[in-house]
């Protein structure tokens, strides 16, 4: 019999961590390995955003209309009517997202190339002439170069001037967010005192937060680290028109609604050998496994599973002795109130007929992916095709058990690697 812990997630919690255990054999040494996954959950995940309702928003969309936005997502310049430019996709998507706005939400739109310009003045959405709005959007065309700071400065100023008109708690329930859309490749130079990401931090201090969407571009790991450490800031990369529409349409409420801030996750009771899924895991000490500036709610996939953040910990083998682990999570809500959640976990004992144990498919998938990443890294140093072929068979077996079709692309990745 396995030692069970009470893991029922309370539906009314702003945020909670759902832990899962796994015991598996090392693929080479066959020694037992012990893993603990921590899945971030919220009452706002999935249908929860509709059940509890997203807050009202003060939203400014900052849209890049520089010359490069004439290109399509495939990297081609628009040559005929059958190819949509990134700007055309953005215009259609912005018009479409207005279906998700409430009458009392506020909306403004800033466009930028070399300079910034107010396209739609900041006003209550219910008072906007939708036909004029659509015409203004549809008239937009690409022009000029790219000044990343100018658009942000104008967007931030728009919200700041709006907030000055109110007193007391009139805007307390509103979320303030800049939705920044660009196909430019920001650089680490944008962190200078007057650069884009420095401006983002200064706005965050005034509770004006930013969502960055890279249109057909991927942010590098250094910039991702800068963004994720900035309070209230998140980023997405969209590399197709359908992905862009999904982010701005289906997932609009999720990317506009921060759940909580200043999250700290600790695991007490046993030594942690490795941490996966935390951007600064190598710097962690003692029992702290993650410090997250902002948590956002997540939509669900086609299987009805929330897509929230997951931390995977490789634990010391001492957990096999039934040592209780305490998982302590602290965080603040948007009003600055402090919260603390505690979970207790005990690893199960395997019986004589068992070689492994996975409490949930999600942790099995997480272990599979970190093993794949490790193999690919080593493969580039030592081209061991025999080991790669064995892993390919393991990969296929695990995918059939996990039953996630999206993992089939990992088979293609490994096949391509073995062909070289």
mmCIF file of C-alpha atoms in Angstrom:
data_model
loop_
_atom_site.group_PDB
_atom_site.id
_atom_site.type_symbol
_atom_site.label_atom_id
_atom_site.label_comp_id
_atom_site.label_asym_id
_atom_site.label_seq_id
_atom_site.Cartn_x
_atom_site.Cartn_y
_atom_site.Cartn_z
ATOM 1 C CA UNK A 1 0.000 0.000 0.000
ATOM 2 C CA UNK A 2 1.189 3.512 -0.796
ATOM 3 C CA UNK A 3 1.336 6.220 1.814
ATOM 4 C CA UNK A 4 -1.146 8.779 0.595
ATOM 5 C CA UNK A 5 -1.288 12.441 1.490
ATOM 6 C CA UNK A 6 -4.274 14.734 1.341
ATOM 7 C CA UNK A 7 -3.758 16.617 -1.934
ATOM 8 C CA UNK A 8 -7.254 17.874 -2.742
ATOM 9 C CA UNK A 9 -6.865 21.353 -4.139
ATOM 10 C CA UNK A 10 -9.299 23.844 -2.677
ATOM 11 C CA UNK A 11 -11.194 25.518 -5.489
ATOM 12 C CA UNK A 12 -11.392 28.856 -3.699
ATOM 13 C CA UNK A 13 -7.630 29.385 -3.336
ATOM 14 C CA UNK A 14 -5.980 32.293 -5.091
ATOM 15 C CA UNK A 15 -2.942 30.106 -5.623
ATOM 16 C CA UNK A 16 -1.800 26.697 -4.428
ATOM 17 C CA UNK A 17 0.822 24.095 -5.276
ATOM 18 C CA UNK A 18 -0.186 20.568 -6.220
ATOM 19 C CA UNK A 19 2.673 18.107 -5.553
ATOM 20 C CA UNK A 20 3.271 14.760 -7.277
ATOM 21 C CA UNK A 21 5.875 12.076 -6.495
ATOM 22 C CA UNK A 22 7.745 9.742 -8.825
ATOM 23 C CA UNK A 23 10.248 6.944 -8.325
ATOM 24 C CA UNK A 24 12.018 5.714 -11.454
ATOM 25 C CA UNK A 25 15.243 3.999 -12.551
ATOM 26 C CA UNK A 26 18.175 5.832 -14.038
ATOM 27 C CA UNK A 27 18.295 4.782 -17.693
ATOM 28 C CA UNK A 28 21.965 3.801 -17.512
ATOM 29 C CA UNK A 29 22.833 2.856 -13.937
ATOM 30 C CA UNK A 30 19.368 1.486 -13.051
ATOM 31 C CA UNK A 31 19.658 3.181 -9.645
ATOM 32 C CA UNK A 32 16.448 4.550 -8.166
ATOM 33 C CA UNK A 33 15.804 8.260 -8.695
ATOM 34 C CA UNK A 34 13.258 10.266 -6.707
ATOM 35 C CA UNK A 35 11.407 13.227 -8.184
ATOM 36 C CA UNK A 36 8.913 15.726 -6.842
ATOM 37 C CA UNK A 37 6.907 18.001 -9.137
ATOM 38 C CA UNK A 38 5.187 21.163 -7.952
ATOM 39 C CA UNK A 39 2.365 22.382 -10.192
ATOM 40 C CA UNK A 40 1.125 25.935 -9.679
ATOM 41 C CA UNK A 41 -2.670 26.041 -9.574
ATOM 42 C CA UNK A 42 -5.236 28.809 -9.154
ATOM 43 C CA UNK A 43 -8.991 29.163 -8.847
ATOM 44 C CA UNK A 44 -8.729 31.364 -11.962
ATOM 45 C CA UNK A 45 -7.331 28.551 -14.155
ATOM 46 C CA UNK A 46 -9.477 27.193 -16.968
ATOM 47 C CA UNK A 47 -13.168 27.961 -16.487
ATOM 48 C CA UNK A 48 -12.332 29.645 -13.171
ATOM 49 C CA UNK A 49 -11.654 32.923 -14.974
ATOM 50 C CA UNK A 50 -15.333 32.926 -16.022
ATOM 51 C CA UNK A 51 -16.633 31.656 -12.700
ATOM 52 C CA UNK A 52 -14.859 34.260 -10.580
ATOM 53 C CA UNK A 53 -14.556 36.900 -13.310
ATOM 54 C CA UNK A 54 -11.503 38.832 -14.377
ATOM 55 C CA UNK A 55 -11.010 42.322 -12.912
ATOM 56 C CA UNK A 56 -11.782 45.418 -14.938
ATOM 57 C CA UNK A 57 -8.764 46.658 -16.879
ATOM 58 C CA UNK A 58 -7.089 49.864 -17.941
ATOM 59 C CA UNK A 59 -5.458 48.544 -21.125
ATOM 60 C CA UNK A 60 -3.187 50.287 -23.609
ATOM 61 C CA UNK A 61 -2.179 48.360 -26.710
ATOM 62 C CA UNK A 62 1.203 49.501 -28.031
ATOM 63 C CA UNK A 63 1.567 48.315 -31.642
ATOM 64 C CA UNK A 64 4.722 48.247 -33.756
ATOM 65 C CA UNK A 65 3.983 49.461 -37.319
ATOM 66 C CA UNK A 66 7.618 49.677 -38.479
ATOM 67 C CA UNK A 67 8.626 48.508 -41.958
ATOM 68 C CA UNK A 68 9.467 44.954 -40.937
ATOM 69 C CA UNK A 69 5.823 44.369 -39.957
ATOM 70 C CA UNK A 70 5.181 44.187 -43.742
ATOM 71 C CA UNK A 71 6.672 40.715 -43.684
ATOM 72 C CA UNK A 72 4.633 37.560 -43.177
ATOM 73 C CA UNK A 73 5.166 35.049 -40.375
ATOM 74 C CA UNK A 74 7.136 32.903 -42.844
ATOM 75 C CA UNK A 75 9.653 35.710 -43.295
ATOM 76 C CA UNK A 76 8.420 36.711 -46.767
ATOM 77 C CA UNK A 77 7.678 40.247 -47.883
ATOM 78 C CA UNK A 78 4.042 40.586 -48.883
ATOM 79 C CA UNK A 79 3.851 40.188 -52.668
ATOM 80 C CA UNK A 80 0.173 39.351 -53.231
ATOM 81 C CA UNK A 81 -3.222 39.371 -51.547
ATOM 82 C CA UNK A 82 -2.901 35.735 -50.507
ATOM 83 C CA UNK A 83 -0.157 36.538 -48.010
ATOM 84 C CA UNK A 84 -1.030 38.395 -44.814
ATOM 85 C CA UNK A 85 1.607 40.619 -43.296
ATOM 86 C CA UNK A 86 2.244 40.548 -39.558
ATOM 87 C CA UNK A 87 0.616 43.970 -39.288
ATOM 88 C CA UNK A 88 -2.529 42.775 -41.074
ATOM 89 C CA UNK A 89 -2.785 39.807 -38.711
ATOM 90 C CA UNK A 90 -2.233 42.146 -35.746
ATOM 91 C CA UNK A 91 -4.975 44.528 -36.935
ATOM 92 C CA UNK A 92 -7.513 41.724 -37.329
ATOM 93 C CA UNK A 93 -6.558 40.257 -33.986
ATOM 94 C CA UNK A 94 -6.840 43.581 -32.118
ATOM 95 C CA UNK A 95 -10.278 44.205 -33.645
ATOM 96 C CA UNK A 96 -11.284 40.695 -32.598
ATOM 97 C CA UNK A 97 -10.103 40.990 -29.002
ATOM 98 C CA UNK A 98 -12.579 43.819 -28.388
ATOM 99 C CA UNK A 99 -15.202 41.071 -28.051
ATOM 100 C CA UNK A 100 -13.581 40.263 -24.703
ATOM 101 C CA UNK A 101 -13.706 43.805 -23.334
ATOM 102 C CA UNK A 102 -16.360 44.926 -20.871
ATOM 103 C CA UNK A 103 -18.284 48.177 -21.078
ATOM 104 C CA UNK A 104 -16.405 49.617 -18.077
ATOM 105 C CA UNK A 105 -12.927 48.556 -19.252
ATOM 106 C CA UNK A 106 -10.728 51.382 -20.542
ATOM 107 C CA UNK A 107 -8.848 51.060 -23.831
ATOM 108 C CA UNK A 108 -6.304 53.136 -25.713
ATOM 109 C CA UNK A 109 -4.053 52.297 -28.675
ATOM 110 C CA UNK A 110 -0.587 53.680 -29.377
ATOM 111 C CA UNK A 111 1.313 52.970 -32.609
ATOM 112 C CA UNK A 112 5.027 53.438 -33.074
ATOM 113 C CA UNK A 113 7.778 53.339 -35.661
ATOM 114 C CA UNK A 114 10.543 55.945 -35.279
ATOM 115 C CA UNK A 115 8.107 57.934 -33.139
ATOM 116 C CA UNK A 116 4.939 57.199 -31.190
ATOM 117 C CA UNK A 117 1.400 58.336 -31.993
ATOM 118 C CA UNK A 118 -1.938 57.949 -30.214
ATOM 119 C CA UNK A 119 -4.303 56.130 -32.570
ATOM 120 C CA UNK A 120 -7.237 55.607 -30.166
ATOM 121 C CA UNK A 121 -7.412 58.002 -27.176
ATOM 122 C CA UNK A 122 -7.821 56.346 -23.780
ATOM 123 C CA UNK A 123 -11.500 56.016 -22.937
ATOM 124 C CA UNK A 124 -14.135 53.702 -21.509
ATOM 125 C CA UNK A 125 -14.675 50.893 -23.995
ATOM 126 C CA UNK A 126 -18.456 51.264 -23.859
ATOM 127 C CA UNK A 127 -18.079 54.828 -25.181
ATOM 128 C CA UNK A 128 -15.873 53.940 -28.159
ATOM 129 C CA UNK A 129 -17.443 54.218 -31.616
ATOM 130 C CA UNK A 130 -16.678 50.703 -32.818
ATOM 131 C CA UNK A 131 -17.062 51.541 -36.517
ATOM 132 C CA UNK A 132 -14.573 54.431 -36.261
ATOM 133 C CA UNK A 133 -12.310 52.159 -34.252
ATOM 134 C CA UNK A 134 -12.325 49.486 -36.979
ATOM 135 C CA UNK A 135 -11.730 52.060 -39.724
ATOM 136 C CA UNK A 136 -8.770 53.560 -37.828
ATOM 137 C CA UNK A 137 -7.252 50.097 -37.380
ATOM 138 C CA UNK A 138 -7.816 49.031 -40.982
ATOM 139 C CA UNK A 139 -6.182 52.199 -42.353
ATOM 140 C CA UNK A 140 -2.893 51.413 -40.618
ATOM 141 C CA UNK A 141 0.084 50.689 -42.833
ATOM 142 C CA UNK A 142 3.741 50.036 -42.130
ATOM 143 C CA UNK A 143 6.311 52.796 -42.123
ATOM 144 C CA UNK A 144 9.697 53.840 -40.768
ATOM 145 C CA UNK A 145 12.083 52.246 -38.317
ATOM 146 C CA UNK A 146 11.664 50.945 -34.769
ATOM 147 C CA UNK A 147 11.967 52.986 -31.572
ATOM 148 C CA UNK A 148 10.977 50.545 -28.854
ATOM 149 C CA UNK A 149 11.038 53.082 -26.027
ATOM 150 C CA UNK A 150 8.829 55.772 -27.594
ATOM 151 C CA UNK A 151 5.791 53.529 -27.884
ATOM 152 C CA UNK A 152 6.146 52.329 -24.309
ATOM 153 C CA UNK A 153 6.614 55.848 -22.910
ATOM 154 C CA UNK A 154 3.441 57.064 -24.634
ATOM 155 C CA UNK A 155 1.444 54.033 -23.488
ATOM 156 C CA UNK A 156 2.594 54.361 -19.890
ATOM 157 C CA UNK A 157 1.888 58.090 -19.892
ATOM 158 C CA UNK A 158 -1.637 57.408 -21.151
ATOM 159 C CA UNK A 159 -2.475 55.205 -18.163
ATOM 160 C CA UNK A 160 -0.710 57.479 -15.655
ATOM 161 C CA UNK A 161 -2.670 60.532 -16.833
ATOM 162 C CA UNK A 162 -5.883 58.519 -16.615
ATOM 163 C CA UNK A 163 -5.203 57.394 -13.034
ATOM 164 C CA UNK A 164 -4.525 60.984 -11.918
ATOM 165 C CA UNK A 165 -8.160 61.846 -12.623
ATOM 166 C CA UNK A 166 -9.402 59.559 -9.864
ATOM 167 C CA UNK A 167 -9.174 59.744 -6.108
ATOM 168 C CA UNK A 168 -9.257 57.183 -3.314
ATOM 169 C CA UNK A 169 -10.278 53.656 -4.268
ATOM 170 C CA UNK A 170 -12.100 54.431 -7.519
ATOM 171 C CA UNK A 171 -9.503 52.530 -9.582
ATOM 172 C CA UNK A 172 -8.626 49.969 -6.894
ATOM 173 C CA UNK A 173 -10.335 47.077 -8.662
ATOM 174 C CA UNK A 174 -8.811 47.840 -12.059
ATOM 175 C CA UNK A 175 -5.731 46.108 -13.456
ATOM 176 C CA UNK A 176 -3.390 48.422 -15.336
ATOM 177 C CA UNK A 177 -1.670 46.738 -18.275
ATOM 178 C CA UNK A 178 0.316 47.655 -21.365
ATOM 179 C CA UNK A 179 -0.030 45.077 -24.149
ATOM 180 C CA UNK A 180 3.169 45.594 -26.143
ATOM 181 C CA UNK A 181 3.283 44.029 -29.638
ATOM 182 C CA UNK A 182 6.473 44.066 -31.716
ATOM 183 C CA UNK A 183 8.420 41.998 -34.238
ATOM 184 C CA UNK A 184 11.705 43.594 -33.214
ATOM 185 C CA UNK A 185 14.490 41.710 -31.462
ATOM 186 C CA UNK A 186 15.007 43.609 -28.174
ATOM 187 C CA UNK A 187 18.592 43.477 -26.952
ATOM 188 C CA UNK A 188 20.241 43.498 -23.553
ATOM 189 C CA UNK A 189 20.988 47.165 -24.246
ATOM 190 C CA UNK A 190 17.318 47.811 -23.557
ATOM 191 C CA UNK A 191 18.114 47.439 -19.837
ATOM 192 C CA UNK A 192 19.984 50.757 -19.724
ATOM 193 C CA UNK A 193 18.429 53.446 -17.499
ATOM 194 C CA UNK A 194 16.301 54.844 -20.357
ATOM 195 C CA UNK A 195 15.819 51.504 -22.132
ATOM 196 C CA UNK A 196 12.630 49.530 -22.668
ATOM 197 C CA UNK A 197 12.953 47.070 -19.796
ATOM 198 C CA UNK A 198 14.111 49.718 -17.353
ATOM 199 C CA UNK A 199 10.978 51.683 -18.259
ATOM 200 C CA UNK A 200 8.944 48.507 -17.686
ATOM 201 C CA UNK A 201 10.308 48.221 -14.135
ATOM 202 C CA UNK A 202 9.584 51.878 -13.387
ATOM 203 C CA UNK A 203 5.985 51.469 -14.575
ATOM 204 C CA UNK A 204 5.602 48.317 -12.473
ATOM 205 C CA UNK A 205 6.445 50.387 -9.390
ATOM 206 C CA UNK A 206 3.313 52.404 -10.230
ATOM 207 C CA UNK A 207 1.293 49.153 -10.637
ATOM 208 C CA UNK A 208 1.263 49.456 -14.422
ATOM 209 C CA UNK A 209 2.285 46.036 -15.711
ATOM 210 C CA UNK A 210 3.342 44.824 -19.149
ATOM 211 C CA UNK A 211 2.623 41.880 -21.425
ATOM 212 C CA UNK A 212 5.202 41.552 -24.231
ATOM 213 C CA UNK A 213 4.237 39.639 -27.354
ATOM 214 C CA UNK A 214 7.034 38.940 -29.834
ATOM 215 C CA UNK A 215 5.422 38.671 -33.286
ATOM 216 C CA UNK A 216 7.435 36.091 -35.192
ATOM 217 C CA UNK A 217 10.434 36.488 -32.885
ATOM 218 C CA UNK A 218 11.722 34.530 -29.923
ATOM 219 C CA UNK A 219 13.185 36.340 -26.923
ATOM 220 C CA UNK A 220 16.604 35.114 -25.853
ATOM 221 C CA UNK A 221 17.067 33.522 -22.428
ATOM 222 C CA UNK A 222 18.732 36.610 -20.932
ATOM 223 C CA UNK A 223 15.805 38.854 -21.840
ATOM 224 C CA UNK A 224 13.302 36.235 -20.671
ATOM 225 C CA UNK A 225 15.075 36.257 -17.317
ATOM 226 C CA UNK A 226 14.857 40.067 -17.143
ATOM 227 C CA UNK A 227 11.152 40.081 -18.014
ATOM 228 C CA UNK A 228 10.138 37.290 -15.625
ATOM 229 C CA UNK A 229 11.933 39.019 -12.742
ATOM 230 C CA UNK A 230 10.015 42.256 -13.354
ATOM 231 C CA UNK A 231 6.872 42.475 -11.260
ATOM 232 C CA UNK A 232 3.719 41.942 -13.296
ATOM 233 C CA UNK A 233 5.583 41.414 -16.570
ATOM 234 C CA UNK A 234 5.107 38.400 -18.826
ATOM 235 C CA UNK A 235 6.121 37.553 -22.382
ATOM 236 C CA UNK A 236 4.938 35.339 -25.229
ATOM 237 C CA UNK A 237 6.351 34.575 -28.647
ATOM 238 C CA UNK A 238 3.864 33.922 -31.455
ATOM 239 C CA UNK A 239 5.138 32.386 -34.679
ATOM 240 C CA UNK A 240 1.951 31.999 -36.713
ATOM 241 C CA UNK A 241 -1.277 33.882 -37.265
ATOM 242 C CA UNK A 242 -3.264 31.125 -35.514
ATOM 243 C CA UNK A 243 -0.997 31.257 -32.460
ATOM 244 C CA UNK A 244 -1.283 35.057 -32.383
ATOM 245 C CA UNK A 245 -5.079 34.849 -32.530
ATOM 246 C CA UNK A 246 -5.146 32.236 -29.745
ATOM 247 C CA UNK A 247 -3.055 34.404 -27.416
ATOM 248 C CA UNK A 248 -5.068 37.549 -28.065
ATOM 249 C CA UNK A 249 -8.477 35.903 -28.330
ATOM 250 C CA UNK A 250 -8.965 32.628 -26.461
ATOM 251 C CA UNK A 251 -6.358 33.482 -23.815
ATOM 252 C CA UNK A 252 -6.975 37.234 -23.535
ATOM 253 C CA UNK A 253 -8.376 37.161 -19.996
ATOM 254 C CA UNK A 254 -5.485 34.979 -18.811
ATOM 255 C CA UNK A 255 -2.728 37.252 -20.132
ATOM 256 C CA UNK A 256 -4.356 40.334 -18.602
ATOM 257 C CA UNK A 257 -4.947 39.076 -15.056
ATOM 258 C CA UNK A 258 -2.062 38.578 -12.603
ATOM 259 C CA UNK A 259 -3.018 36.253 -9.744
ATOM 260 C CA UNK A 260 -0.378 37.118 -7.173
ATOM 261 C CA UNK A 261 3.148 38.452 -6.686
ATOM 262 C CA UNK A 262 6.422 37.768 -4.868
ATOM 263 C CA UNK A 263 5.950 34.002 -4.739
ATOM 264 C CA UNK A 264 8.508 31.955 -2.812
ATOM 265 C CA UNK A 265 8.515 28.156 -2.848
ATOM 266 C CA UNK A 266 10.405 26.125 -0.231
ATOM 267 C CA UNK A 267 10.800 22.380 0.267
ATOM 268 C CA UNK A 268 11.860 21.366 3.768
ATOM 269 C CA UNK A 269 12.866 17.929 5.066
ATOM 270 C CA UNK A 270 15.355 16.477 2.567
ATOM 271 C CA UNK A 271 18.219 17.526 0.323
ATOM 272 C CA UNK A 272 17.426 18.630 -3.230
ATOM 273 C CA UNK A 273 19.898 17.425 -5.861
ATOM 274 C CA UNK A 274 18.612 19.373 -8.896
ATOM 275 C CA UNK A 275 15.902 21.901 -9.752
ATOM 276 C CA UNK A 276 14.265 22.157 -13.184
ATOM 277 C CA UNK A 277 11.829 24.852 -14.311
ATOM 278 C CA UNK A 278 13.131 27.736 -12.188
ATOM 279 C CA UNK A 279 15.067 30.304 -14.277
ATOM 280 C CA UNK A 280 17.596 30.946 -11.498
ATOM 281 C CA UNK A 281 17.696 27.433 -10.009
ATOM 282 C CA UNK A 282 21.505 27.322 -9.974
ATOM 283 C CA UNK A 283 21.626 30.222 -7.528
ATOM 284 C CA UNK A 284 19.175 28.686 -5.060
ATOM 285 C CA UNK A 285 20.377 27.854 -1.572
ATOM 286 C CA UNK A 286 19.041 26.008 1.449
ATOM 287 C CA UNK A 287 15.367 25.074 1.025
ATOM 288 C CA UNK A 288 14.200 27.762 -1.422
ATOM 289 C CA UNK A 289 13.539 26.234 -4.836
ATOM 290 C CA UNK A 290 11.912 29.176 -6.632
ATOM 291 C CA UNK A 291 11.222 32.887 -6.373
ATOM 292 C CA UNK A 292 8.648 34.055 -8.902
ATOM 293 C CA UNK A 293 7.763 37.709 -9.337
ATOM 294 C CA UNK A 294 4.313 37.158 -10.855
ATOM 295 C CA UNK A 295 1.877 34.292 -11.417
ATOM 296 C CA UNK A 296 -0.782 34.383 -14.138
ATOM 297 C CA UNK A 297 -3.774 32.061 -14.541
ATOM 298 C CA UNK A 298 -3.605 29.417 -17.243
ATOM 299 C CA UNK A 299 -5.969 28.070 -19.834
ATOM 300 C CA UNK A 300 -6.478 24.334 -20.238
ATOM 301 C CA UNK A 301 -5.279 22.105 -23.085
ATOM 302 C CA UNK A 302 -7.391 19.791 -25.234
ATOM 303 C CA UNK A 303 -7.335 17.241 -22.395
ATOM 304 C CA UNK A 304 -8.799 19.758 -19.950
ATOM 305 C CA UNK A 305 -5.493 20.113 -18.059
ATOM 306 C CA UNK A 306 -4.290 23.487 -16.777
ATOM 307 C CA UNK A 307 -1.052 24.718 -18.379
ATOM 308 C CA UNK A 308 0.389 26.363 -15.279
ATOM 309 C CA UNK A 309 4.039 26.546 -14.274
ATOM 310 C CA UNK A 310 5.673 23.306 -13.104
ATOM 311 C CA UNK A 311 8.819 22.892 -11.014
ATOM 312 C CA UNK A 312 10.558 19.504 -11.056
ATOM 313 C CA UNK A 313 12.910 18.568 -8.215
ATOM 314 C CA UNK A 314 15.284 15.614 -8.138
ATOM 315 C CA UNK A 315 15.393 14.622 -4.484
ATOM 316 C CA UNK A 316 18.041 12.887 -2.406
ATOM 317 C CA UNK A 317 17.426 9.145 -1.946
ATOM 318 C CA UNK A 318 16.802 9.739 1.768
ATOM 319 C CA UNK A 319 13.150 10.434 0.893
ATOM 320 C CA UNK A 320 12.800 6.654 0.432
ATOM 321 C CA UNK A 321 12.936 6.353 4.235
ATOM 322 C CA UNK A 322 9.508 7.958 4.558
ATOM 323 C CA UNK A 323 10.801 11.397 5.541
ATOM 324 C CA UNK A 324 7.908 13.886 5.478
ATOM 325 C CA UNK A 325 8.503 16.880 3.213
ATOM 326 C CA UNK A 326 6.968 20.264 3.887
ATOM 327 C CA UNK A 327 6.192 22.375 0.831
ATOM 328 C CA UNK A 328 5.792 25.985 1.914
ATOM 329 C CA UNK A 329 4.509 28.635 -0.491
ATOM 330 C CA UNK A 330 4.232 32.313 0.397
ATOM 331 C CA UNK A 331 2.877 35.081 -1.821
ATOM 332 C CA UNK A 332 1.104 38.449 -1.904
ATOM 333 C CA UNK A 333 -2.154 39.362 -3.582
ATOM 334 C CA UNK A 334 -2.529 42.562 -5.606
ATOM 335 C CA UNK A 335 -3.443 44.503 -2.459
ATOM 336 C CA UNK A 336 -0.210 43.475 -0.698
ATOM 337 C CA UNK A 337 -1.853 40.968 1.663
ATOM 338 C CA UNK A 338 0.377 38.031 2.679
ATOM 339 C CA UNK A 339 -0.615 34.393 2.194
ATOM 340 C CA UNK A 340 0.986 31.097 3.158
ATOM 341 C CA UNK A 341 0.194 27.573 1.948
ATOM 342 C CA UNK A 342 1.702 24.363 3.362
ATOM 343 C CA UNK A 343 1.586 20.852 1.856
ATOM 344 C CA UNK A 344 2.919 17.640 3.406
ATOM 345 C CA UNK A 345 4.322 14.908 1.182
ATOM 346 C CA UNK A 346 5.634 11.404 1.928
ATOM 347 C CA UNK A 347 7.166 9.283 -0.830
ATOM 348 C CA UNK A 348 5.548 5.831 -1.147
ATOM 349 C CA UNK A 349 7.285 2.517 -0.576
ATOM 350 C CA UNK A 350 7.581 0.255 -3.623
ATOM 351 C CA UNK A 351 6.557 -3.341 -3.214
ATOM 352 C CA UNK A 352 8.598 -6.263 -4.562
ATOM 353 C CA UNK A 353 6.777 -6.271 -7.898
ATOM 354 C CA UNK A 354 7.378 -2.600 -8.643
ATOM 355 C CA UNK A 355 10.354 -0.897 -10.248
ATOM 356 C CA UNK A 356 8.818 2.542 -10.537
ATOM 357 C CA UNK A 357 5.945 4.755 -9.465
ATOM 358 C CA UNK A 358 4.410 7.847 -11.077
ATOM 359 C CA UNK A 359 1.666 9.581 -9.147
ATOM 360 C CA UNK A 360 0.496 11.492 -12.209
ATOM 361 C CA UNK A 361 1.223 11.597 -15.953
ATOM 362 C CA UNK A 362 2.343 15.213 -15.662
ATOM 363 C CA UNK A 363 5.416 14.294 -13.599
ATOM 364 C CA UNK A 364 6.177 11.394 -15.924
ATOM 365 C CA UNK A 365 6.141 13.835 -18.844
ATOM 366 C CA UNK A 366 8.361 16.320 -16.986
ATOM 367 C CA UNK A 367 10.978 13.617 -16.253
ATOM 368 C CA UNK A 368 10.891 12.454 -19.877
ATOM 369 C CA UNK A 369 11.540 15.977 -21.162
ATOM 370 C CA UNK A 370 14.447 16.745 -18.834
ATOM 371 C CA UNK A 371 16.038 13.422 -19.787
ATOM 372 C CA UNK A 372 15.599 14.296 -23.465
ATOM 373 C CA UNK A 373 17.232 17.694 -22.972
ATOM 374 C CA UNK A 374 20.129 16.039 -21.137
ATOM 375 C CA UNK A 375 20.595 13.504 -23.952
ATOM 376 C CA UNK A 376 20.605 16.190 -26.664
ATOM 377 C CA UNK A 377 23.207 18.236 -24.763
ATOM 378 C CA UNK A 378 25.482 15.212 -24.390
ATOM 379 C CA UNK A 379 24.854 14.079 -27.971
ATOM 380 C CA UNK A 380 26.345 17.276 -29.356
ATOM 381 C CA UNK A 381 29.546 16.499 -27.437
ATOM 382 C CA UNK A 382 29.674 12.726 -27.920
ATOM 383 C CA UNK A 383 27.848 11.414 -30.979
ATOM 384 C CA UNK A 384 26.709 8.132 -29.398
ATOM 385 C CA UNK A 385 24.076 6.898 -31.845
ATOM 386 C CA UNK A 386 23.616 3.577 -30.057
ATOM 387 C CA UNK A 387 22.640 5.386 -26.872
ATOM 388 C CA UNK A 388 20.467 7.746 -28.921
ATOM 389 C CA UNK A 389 18.654 4.822 -30.544
ATOM 390 C CA UNK A 390 17.946 3.223 -27.149
ATOM 391 C CA UNK A 391 16.582 6.522 -25.897
ATOM 392 C CA UNK A 392 14.368 6.787 -28.988
ATOM 393 C CA UNK A 393 12.692 3.486 -28.071
ATOM 394 C CA UNK A 394 12.267 4.667 -24.473
ATOM 395 C CA UNK A 395 10.811 7.935 -25.775
ATOM 396 C CA UNK A 396 8.243 6.156 -27.949
ATOM 397 C CA UNK A 397 7.181 3.888 -25.077
ATOM 398 C CA UNK A 398 6.758 6.813 -22.664
ATOM 399 C CA UNK A 399 4.778 8.867 -25.180
ATOM 400 C CA UNK A 400 2.345 5.982 -25.694
ATOM 401 C CA UNK A 401 1.822 5.795 -21.907
ATOM 402 C CA UNK A 402 1.532 9.559 -21.381
ATOM 403 C CA UNK A 403 -0.801 9.805 -24.400
ATOM 404 C CA UNK A 404 0.178 13.328 -25.449
ATOM 405 C CA UNK A 405 0.273 13.699 -29.243
ATOM 406 C CA UNK A 406 2.286 16.915 -29.022
ATOM 407 C CA UNK A 407 5.235 14.854 -27.792
ATOM 408 C CA UNK A 408 5.497 13.208 -31.223
ATOM 409 C CA UNK A 409 7.503 16.219 -32.378
ATOM 410 C CA UNK A 410 10.193 15.144 -29.909
ATOM 411 C CA UNK A 411 10.444 11.865 -31.838
ATOM 412 C CA UNK A 412 11.020 13.873 -35.032
ATOM 413 C CA UNK A 413 13.646 15.958 -33.256
ATOM 414 C CA UNK A 414 15.548 12.895 -32.094
ATOM 415 C CA UNK A 415 15.261 11.174 -35.506
ATOM 416 C CA UNK A 416 16.774 14.246 -37.159
ATOM 417 C CA UNK A 417 19.578 14.228 -34.597
ATOM 418 C CA UNK A 418 20.368 10.562 -35.249
ATOM 419 C CA UNK A 419 20.493 11.138 -39.025
ATOM 420 C CA UNK A 420 23.306 13.731 -38.819
#
